Coordinates of C-alpha atoms in Angstrom, one line a residue:
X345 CA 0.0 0.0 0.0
X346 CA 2.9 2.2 0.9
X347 CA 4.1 1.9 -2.7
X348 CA 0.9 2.7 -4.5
X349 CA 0.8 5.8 -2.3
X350 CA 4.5 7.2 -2.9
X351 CA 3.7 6.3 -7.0
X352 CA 0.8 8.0 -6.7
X353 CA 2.4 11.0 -4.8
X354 CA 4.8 10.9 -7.9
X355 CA 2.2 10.9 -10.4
X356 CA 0.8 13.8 -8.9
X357 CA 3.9 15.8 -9.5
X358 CA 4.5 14.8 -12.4
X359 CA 1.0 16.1 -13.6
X360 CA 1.3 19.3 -11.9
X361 CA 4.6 20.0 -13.9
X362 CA 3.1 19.0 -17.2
X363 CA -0.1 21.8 -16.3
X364 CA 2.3 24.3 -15.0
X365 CA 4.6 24.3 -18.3
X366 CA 1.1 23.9 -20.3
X367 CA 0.1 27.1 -19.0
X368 CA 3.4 28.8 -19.8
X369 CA 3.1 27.5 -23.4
X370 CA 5.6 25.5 -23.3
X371 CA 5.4 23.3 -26.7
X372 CA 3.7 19.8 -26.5
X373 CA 7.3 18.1 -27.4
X374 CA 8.9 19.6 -25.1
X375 CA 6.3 18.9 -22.0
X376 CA 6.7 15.1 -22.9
X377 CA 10.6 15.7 -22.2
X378 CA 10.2 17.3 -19.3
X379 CA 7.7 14.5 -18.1
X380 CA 10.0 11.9 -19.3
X381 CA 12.9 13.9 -17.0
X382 CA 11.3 14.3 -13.8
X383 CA 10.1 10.6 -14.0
X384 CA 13.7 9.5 -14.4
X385 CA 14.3 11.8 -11.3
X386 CA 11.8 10.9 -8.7
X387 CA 12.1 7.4 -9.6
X388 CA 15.5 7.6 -7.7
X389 CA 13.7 10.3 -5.1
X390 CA 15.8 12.9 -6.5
X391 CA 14.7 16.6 -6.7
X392 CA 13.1 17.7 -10.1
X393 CA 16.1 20.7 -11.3
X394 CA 15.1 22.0 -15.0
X395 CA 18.0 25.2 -14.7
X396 CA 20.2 25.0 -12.2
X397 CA 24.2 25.3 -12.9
X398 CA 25.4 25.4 -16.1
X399 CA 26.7 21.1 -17.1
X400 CA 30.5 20.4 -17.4
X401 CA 32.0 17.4 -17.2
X402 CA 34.7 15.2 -18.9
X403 CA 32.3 13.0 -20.1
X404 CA 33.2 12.8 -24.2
X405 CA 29.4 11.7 -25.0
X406 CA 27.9 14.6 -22.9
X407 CA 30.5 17.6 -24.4
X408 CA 29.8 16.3 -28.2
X409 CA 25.9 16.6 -27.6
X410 CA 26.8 20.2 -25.8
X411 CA 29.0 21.0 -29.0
X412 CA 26.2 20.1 -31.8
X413 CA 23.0 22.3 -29.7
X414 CA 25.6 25.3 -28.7
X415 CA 22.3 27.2 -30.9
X416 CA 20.1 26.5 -28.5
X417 CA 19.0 28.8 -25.8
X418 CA 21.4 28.6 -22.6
X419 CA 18.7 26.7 -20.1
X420 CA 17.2 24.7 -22.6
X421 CA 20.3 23.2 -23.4
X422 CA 21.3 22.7 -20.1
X423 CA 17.7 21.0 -19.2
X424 CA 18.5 18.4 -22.5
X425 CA 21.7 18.0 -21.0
X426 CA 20.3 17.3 -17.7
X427 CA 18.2 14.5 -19.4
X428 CA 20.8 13.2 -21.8
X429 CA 22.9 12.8 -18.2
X430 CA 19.9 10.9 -16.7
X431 CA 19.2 8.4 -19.6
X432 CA 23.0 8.3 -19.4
X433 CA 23.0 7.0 -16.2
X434 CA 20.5 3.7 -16.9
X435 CA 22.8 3.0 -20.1
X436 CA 20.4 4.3 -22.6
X437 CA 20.4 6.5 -26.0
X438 CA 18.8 9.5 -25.6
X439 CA 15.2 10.3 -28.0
X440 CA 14.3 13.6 -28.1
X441 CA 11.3 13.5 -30.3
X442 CA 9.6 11.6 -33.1
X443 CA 11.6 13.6 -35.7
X444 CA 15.1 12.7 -33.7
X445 CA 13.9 9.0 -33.5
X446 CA 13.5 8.7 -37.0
X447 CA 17.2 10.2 -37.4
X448 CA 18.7 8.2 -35.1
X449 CA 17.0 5.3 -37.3
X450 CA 18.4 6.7 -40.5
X451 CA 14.7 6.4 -42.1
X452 CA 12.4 9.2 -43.4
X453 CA 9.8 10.6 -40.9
X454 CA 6.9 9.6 -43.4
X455 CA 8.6 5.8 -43.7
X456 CA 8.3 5.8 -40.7
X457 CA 5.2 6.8 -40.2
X458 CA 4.0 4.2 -42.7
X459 CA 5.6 1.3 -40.9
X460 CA 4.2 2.5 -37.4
X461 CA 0.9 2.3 -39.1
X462 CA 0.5 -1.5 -38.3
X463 CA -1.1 -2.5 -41.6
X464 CA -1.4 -6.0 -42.7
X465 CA 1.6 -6.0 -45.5
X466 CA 4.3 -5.1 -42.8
X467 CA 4.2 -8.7 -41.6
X468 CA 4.1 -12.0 -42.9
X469 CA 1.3 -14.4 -40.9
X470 CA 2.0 -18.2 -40.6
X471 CA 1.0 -20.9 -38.1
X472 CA 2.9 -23.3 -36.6
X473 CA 2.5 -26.8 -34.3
X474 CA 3.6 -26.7 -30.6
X475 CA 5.0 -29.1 -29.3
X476 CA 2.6 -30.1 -26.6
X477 CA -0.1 -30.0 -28.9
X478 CA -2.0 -27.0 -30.4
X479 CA -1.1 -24.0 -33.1
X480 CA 1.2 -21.0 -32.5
X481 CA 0.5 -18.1 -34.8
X482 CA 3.6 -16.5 -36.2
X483 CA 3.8 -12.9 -37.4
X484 CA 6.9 -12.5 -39.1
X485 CA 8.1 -8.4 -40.1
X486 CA 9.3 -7.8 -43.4
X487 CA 12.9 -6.9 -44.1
X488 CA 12.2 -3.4 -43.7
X489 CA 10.6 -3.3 -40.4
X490 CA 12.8 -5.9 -39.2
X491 CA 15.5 -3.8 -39.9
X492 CA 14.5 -0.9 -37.7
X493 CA 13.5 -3.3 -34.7
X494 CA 17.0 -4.8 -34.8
X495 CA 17.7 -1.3 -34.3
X496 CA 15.8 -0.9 -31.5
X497 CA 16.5 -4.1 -30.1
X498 CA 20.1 -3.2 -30.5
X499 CA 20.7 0.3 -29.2
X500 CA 17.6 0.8 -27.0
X501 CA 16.8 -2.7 -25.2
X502 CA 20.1 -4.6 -25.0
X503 CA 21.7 -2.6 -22.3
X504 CA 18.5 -2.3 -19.8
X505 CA 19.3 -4.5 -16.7
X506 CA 17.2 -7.5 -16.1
X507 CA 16.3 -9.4 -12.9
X508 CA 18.9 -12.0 -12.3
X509 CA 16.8 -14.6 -12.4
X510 CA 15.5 -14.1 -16.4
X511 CA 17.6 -16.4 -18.3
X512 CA 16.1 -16.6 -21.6
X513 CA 17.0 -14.7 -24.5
X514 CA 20.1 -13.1 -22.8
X515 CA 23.3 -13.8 -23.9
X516 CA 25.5 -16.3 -21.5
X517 CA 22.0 -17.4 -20.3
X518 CA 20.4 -20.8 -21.9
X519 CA 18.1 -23.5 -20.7
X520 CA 21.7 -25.1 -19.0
X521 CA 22.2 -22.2 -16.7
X522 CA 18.3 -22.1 -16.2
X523 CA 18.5 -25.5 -15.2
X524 CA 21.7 -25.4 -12.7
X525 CA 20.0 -23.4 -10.7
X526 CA 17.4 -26.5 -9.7
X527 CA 20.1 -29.2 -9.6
X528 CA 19.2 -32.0 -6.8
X529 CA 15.8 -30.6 -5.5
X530 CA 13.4 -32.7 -3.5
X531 CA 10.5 -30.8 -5.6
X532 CA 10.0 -29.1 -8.8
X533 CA 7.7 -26.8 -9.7
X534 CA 7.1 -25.6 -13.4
X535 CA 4.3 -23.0 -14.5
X536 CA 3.9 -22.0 -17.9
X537 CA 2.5 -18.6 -18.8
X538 CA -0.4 -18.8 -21.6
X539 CA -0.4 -17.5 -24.4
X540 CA 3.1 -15.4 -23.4
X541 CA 3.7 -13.1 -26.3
X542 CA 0.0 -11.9 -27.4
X543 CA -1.0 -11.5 -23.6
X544 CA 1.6 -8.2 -23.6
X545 CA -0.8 -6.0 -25.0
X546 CA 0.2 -2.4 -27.0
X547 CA -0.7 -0.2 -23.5
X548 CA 2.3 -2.6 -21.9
X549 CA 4.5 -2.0 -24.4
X550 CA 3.5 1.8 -24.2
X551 CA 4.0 2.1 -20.4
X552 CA 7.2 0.0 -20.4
X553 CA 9.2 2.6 -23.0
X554 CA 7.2 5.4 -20.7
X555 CA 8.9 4.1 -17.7
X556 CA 12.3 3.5 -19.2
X557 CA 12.7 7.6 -19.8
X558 CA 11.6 8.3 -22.9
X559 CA 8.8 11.1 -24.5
X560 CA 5.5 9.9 -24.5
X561 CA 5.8 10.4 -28.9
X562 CA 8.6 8.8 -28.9
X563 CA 7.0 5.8 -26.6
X564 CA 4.0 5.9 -28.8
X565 CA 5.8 5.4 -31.8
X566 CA 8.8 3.2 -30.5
X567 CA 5.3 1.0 -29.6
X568 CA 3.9 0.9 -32.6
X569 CA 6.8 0.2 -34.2
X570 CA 7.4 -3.2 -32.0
X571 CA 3.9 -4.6 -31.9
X572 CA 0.9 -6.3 -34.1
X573 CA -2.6 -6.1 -34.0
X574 CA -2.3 -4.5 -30.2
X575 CA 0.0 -7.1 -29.3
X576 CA 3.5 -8.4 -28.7
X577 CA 4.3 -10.4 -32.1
X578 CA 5.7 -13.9 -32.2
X579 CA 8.3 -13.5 -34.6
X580 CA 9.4 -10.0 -34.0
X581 CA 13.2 -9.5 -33.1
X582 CA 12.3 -7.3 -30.1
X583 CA 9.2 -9.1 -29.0
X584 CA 11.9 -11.4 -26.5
X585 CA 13.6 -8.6 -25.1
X586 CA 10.2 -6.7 -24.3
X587 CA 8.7 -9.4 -22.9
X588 CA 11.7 -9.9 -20.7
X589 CA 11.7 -6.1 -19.7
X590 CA 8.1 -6.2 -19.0
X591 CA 8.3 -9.5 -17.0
X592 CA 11.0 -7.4 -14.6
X593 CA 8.6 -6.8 -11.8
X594 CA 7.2 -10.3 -11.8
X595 CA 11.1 -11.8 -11.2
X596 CA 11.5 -9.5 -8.7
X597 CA 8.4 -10.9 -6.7
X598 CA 9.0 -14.3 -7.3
X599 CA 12.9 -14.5 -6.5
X600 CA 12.0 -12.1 -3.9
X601 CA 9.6 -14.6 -2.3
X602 CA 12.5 -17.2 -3.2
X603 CA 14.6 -15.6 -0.6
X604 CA 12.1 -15.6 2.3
X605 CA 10.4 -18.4 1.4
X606 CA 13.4 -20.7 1.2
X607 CA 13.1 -21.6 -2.7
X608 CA 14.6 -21.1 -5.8
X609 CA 13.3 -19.2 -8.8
X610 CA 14.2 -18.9 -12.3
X611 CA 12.0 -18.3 -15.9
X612 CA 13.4 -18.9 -19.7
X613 CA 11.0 -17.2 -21.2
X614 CA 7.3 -18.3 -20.4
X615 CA 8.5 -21.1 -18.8
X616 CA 8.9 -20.5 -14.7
X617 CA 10.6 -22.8 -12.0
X618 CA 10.0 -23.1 -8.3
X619 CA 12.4 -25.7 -6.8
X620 CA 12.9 -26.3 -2.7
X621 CA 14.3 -28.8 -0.5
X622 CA 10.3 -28.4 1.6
X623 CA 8.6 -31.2 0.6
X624 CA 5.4 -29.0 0.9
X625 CA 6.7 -26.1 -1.2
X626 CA 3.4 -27.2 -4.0
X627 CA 1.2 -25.4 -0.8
X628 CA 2.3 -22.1 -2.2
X629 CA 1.1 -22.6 -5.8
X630 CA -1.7 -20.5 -5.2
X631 CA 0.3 -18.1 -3.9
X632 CA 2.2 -17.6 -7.4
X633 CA -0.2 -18.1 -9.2
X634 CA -1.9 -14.9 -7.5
X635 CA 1.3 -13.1 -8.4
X636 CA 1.5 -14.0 -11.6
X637 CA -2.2 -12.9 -12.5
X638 CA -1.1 -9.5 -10.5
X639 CA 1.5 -9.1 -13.4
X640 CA -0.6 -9.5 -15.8
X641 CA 0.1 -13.0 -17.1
X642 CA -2.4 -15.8 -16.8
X643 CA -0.7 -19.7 -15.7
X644 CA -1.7 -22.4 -17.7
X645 CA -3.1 -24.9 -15.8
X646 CA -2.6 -27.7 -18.2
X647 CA 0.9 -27.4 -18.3
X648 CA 2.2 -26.9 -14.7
X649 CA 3.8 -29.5 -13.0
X650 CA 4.8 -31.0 -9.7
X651 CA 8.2 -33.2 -10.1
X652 CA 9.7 -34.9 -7.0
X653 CA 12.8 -36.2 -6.7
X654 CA 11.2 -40.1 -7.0
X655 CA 10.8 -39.6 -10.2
X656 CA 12.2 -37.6 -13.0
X657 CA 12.5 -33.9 -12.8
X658 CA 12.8 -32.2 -16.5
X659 CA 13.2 -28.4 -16.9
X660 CA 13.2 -27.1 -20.8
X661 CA 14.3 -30.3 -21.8
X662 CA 17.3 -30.8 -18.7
X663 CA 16.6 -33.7 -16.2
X664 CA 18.2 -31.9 -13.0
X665 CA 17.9 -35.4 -10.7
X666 CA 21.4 -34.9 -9.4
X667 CA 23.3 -33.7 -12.4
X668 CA 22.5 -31.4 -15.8
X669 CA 21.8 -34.5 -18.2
X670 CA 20.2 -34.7 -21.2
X671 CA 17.0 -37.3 -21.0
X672 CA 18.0 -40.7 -21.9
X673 CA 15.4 -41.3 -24.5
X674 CA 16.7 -38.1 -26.4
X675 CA 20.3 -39.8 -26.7
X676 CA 18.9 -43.3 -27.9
X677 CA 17.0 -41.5 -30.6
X678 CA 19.8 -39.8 -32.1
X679 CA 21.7 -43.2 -32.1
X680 CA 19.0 -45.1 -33.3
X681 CA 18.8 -42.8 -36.4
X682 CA 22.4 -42.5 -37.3
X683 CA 22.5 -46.1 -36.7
X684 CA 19.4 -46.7 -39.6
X685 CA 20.9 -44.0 -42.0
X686 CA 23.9 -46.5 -41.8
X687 CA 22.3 -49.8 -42.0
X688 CA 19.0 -48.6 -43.9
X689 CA 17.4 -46.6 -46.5
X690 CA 18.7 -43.3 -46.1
X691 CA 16.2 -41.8 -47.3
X692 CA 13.5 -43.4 -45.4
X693 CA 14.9 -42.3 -42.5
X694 CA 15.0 -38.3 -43.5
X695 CA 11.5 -38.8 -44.3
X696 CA 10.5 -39.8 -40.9
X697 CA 12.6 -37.1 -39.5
X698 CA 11.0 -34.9 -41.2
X699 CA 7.7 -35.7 -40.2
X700 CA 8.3 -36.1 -36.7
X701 CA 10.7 -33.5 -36.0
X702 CA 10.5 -31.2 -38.3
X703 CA 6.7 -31.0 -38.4
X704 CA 7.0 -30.7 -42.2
X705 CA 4.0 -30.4 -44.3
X706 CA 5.9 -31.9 -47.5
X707 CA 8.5 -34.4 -45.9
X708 CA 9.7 -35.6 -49.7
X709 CA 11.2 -32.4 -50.4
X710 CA 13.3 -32.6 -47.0
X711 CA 17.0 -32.8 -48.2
X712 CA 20.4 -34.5 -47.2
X713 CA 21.4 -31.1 -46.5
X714 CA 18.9 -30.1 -44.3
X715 CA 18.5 -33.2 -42.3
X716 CA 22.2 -33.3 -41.6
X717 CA 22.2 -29.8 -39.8
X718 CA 18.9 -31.1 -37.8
X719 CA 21.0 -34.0 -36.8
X720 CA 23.9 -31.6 -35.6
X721 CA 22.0 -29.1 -34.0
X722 CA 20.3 -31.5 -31.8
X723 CA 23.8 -33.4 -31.4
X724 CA 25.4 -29.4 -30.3
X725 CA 22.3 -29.4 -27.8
X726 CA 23.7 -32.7 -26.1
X727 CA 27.2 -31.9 -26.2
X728 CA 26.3 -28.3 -24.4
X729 CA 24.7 -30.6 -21.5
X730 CA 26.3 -34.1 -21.4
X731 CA 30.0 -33.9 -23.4
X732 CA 30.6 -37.6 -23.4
X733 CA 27.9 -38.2 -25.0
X734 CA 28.1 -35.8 -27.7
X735 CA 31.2 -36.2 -28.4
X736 CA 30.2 -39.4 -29.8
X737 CA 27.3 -38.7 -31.3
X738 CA 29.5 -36.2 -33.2
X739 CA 31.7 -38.8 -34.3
X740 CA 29.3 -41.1 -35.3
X741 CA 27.5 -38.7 -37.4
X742 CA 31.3 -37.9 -39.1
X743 CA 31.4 -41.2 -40.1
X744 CA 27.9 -41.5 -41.3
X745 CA 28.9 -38.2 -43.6
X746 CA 31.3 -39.8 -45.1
X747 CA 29.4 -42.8 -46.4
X748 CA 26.7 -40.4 -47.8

């Protein structure tokens, strides 16, 4: 309660500033900024300064932006500078406006205007079969678009901190170091959150480039720009990194929870795990589940899971028993089909991969080529987990090369 009240306090300042600078006539770009600026300051409790002292510093970044706006009015360039300092600070680029967005994105304002504009022929609509059953629709951006949200992604999401305990889509993170973390457990816990990406909704995506620092504009159209249809994309470059900015809060419960409760916490992706050495740790699923409806994420019930150490415990395909291990059954396939490419129709056997593995609509037009990198990616999985044994899966599938 506490909490809501000293955000509420701060959204009350922060809308008194925006109708005091109204009434001065202060110009609707600039009122976003210096919304965006006081956010960034009471967010750390710090006072709101538009004009104090005149900014110096040895900072190179800070005295080239000072050099290229010396035509600017004395306080207004120090009250940008201010900012630019501020976003500074959290490791972010400064965005001015909608017009200095589209710069920094070396694209015409109209162009990108027209690709904000979330019409059909920006993205490319497939579906897909999950694994566990059902379809996943795939929206995937055309080169141009893509372009600019590898941009974003890039320059404006990569260097936000996350919550320790995200590990997908982060680079020295993976489903190994997810796992590691539930090694040897006397009970697992795993909840899945549905429907992940199209439950993060436009006004999510809005607020969350809001509360990173930047103009309300340049939110808007930074939002626009990274969503479909009013929702996160599946298929989007940026659409992992949002969705692991937005899902900061709901890490920080959890792990904080963790740390009182006496349990671990960890989430690749949708994909959450509980682990504890209390045999009655599955009490508390209501608990999170709570928390993750509070954050705006629904569980799926169908998919969550209660493994004990009796039997096996499997986290994103990692039994975590005693040891990071690949499953058994995983291992034997991949021998069993080397071993039938060998001995048996070659052919015949890439079909049936095909099928099953690859999901493949038209398994006949599956090549040699193609089924050789499935083989090694899936070998490169093992290896990353178990080294023994991929090792010689790898050198069976050498030899297998060179017969073909």
């Amino acid at each position: 309660m506490i909490d809501k009240t000293l955000a509420g306090k701060k959204q009350e300042c922060i809308k008194n500033i925006r109708f005091i600078n109204q009434r001065a006539e202060v110009e609707p770009e600039i009122l976003d900024l210096i919304e965006a600026y006081a956010g960034l300051r009471l967010e750390e409790d710090n006072e709101v300064l538009f004009y104090g002292n005149k900014i110096t510093g040895k900072n190179r970044e800070l005295n080239e932006f000072i050099d290229k706006n010396r035509h600017l009015d004395p306080r207004a360039l120090n009250f940008l500078a201010s900012y630019f300092l501020e976003m500074k600070k959290r490791g972010l680029k400064c965005i001015f406006s909608s017009s200095h967005l589209s710069h920094f994105l070396k694209i015409s304002t109209k162009k990108l205007n027209w690709l904000a504009s979330d019409k059909e022929d920006h993205y490319i609509s497939f579906s897909e079969k999950k694994r566990g059953g059902g379809i996943r629709q795939i929206f995937a951006p055309k080169s141009t678009l893509k372009g600019i949200q590898r941009q974003i992604l890039d320059f404006l999401l990569q260097s936000v901190p996350l919550n320790s305990h995200a590990e997908g889509f982060r680079k020295k993170r993976s489903i190994v170091t997810n796992a590691k973390r539930h090694i040897g457990k006397k009970v697992v816990i795993k909840i899945d959150a549905k429907n992940f990406f199209p439950s993060i909704t436009f006004e999510r995506v809005l607020g969350m480039f809001v509360s990173l620092g930047y103009p309300r504009k340049v939110s808007l159209m930074l939002a626009k720009l990274t969503t479909h249809q009013g929702r996160l994309p599946t298929g989007a470059p940026t659409s992992p990194a949002i969705s692991n900015l937005i899902s900061r809060r709901l890490d920080k419960r959890l792990a904080g929870l963790g740390e009182k409760m006496g349990f671990d916490y960890s989430r690749y992706a949708d994909d959450m795990t509980i682990s504890s050495n209390n045999k009655n740790a599955s009490r508390m699923i209501p608990f999170f589940k709570e928390i993750i409806r509070e954050e705006g994420f629904e569980s799926n019930e169908a998919k969550l899971r209660i493994l004990r150490s009796g039997g096996r415990q499997k986290i994103t395909g990692i039994v975590v028993n005693q040891k990071v291990n690949v499953d058994r059954k995983q291992i034997k396939k991949l021998r069993a089909t080397i071993y039938n490419c060998r001995h048996k129709d070659i052919k015949q056997e890439m079909i049936k991969w095909a099928k099953k593995e690859k999901n493949l609509k038209n398994p006949y037009g599956y090549t040699l080529k193609e089924f050789r990198a499935s083989l090694l990616g899936k070998i490169n999985f093992v290896k990353s987990v178990n080294a023994k044994a991929g090792k010689k899966l790898l050198k069976q599938l050498d030899e297998l090369s060179l017969k073909t």
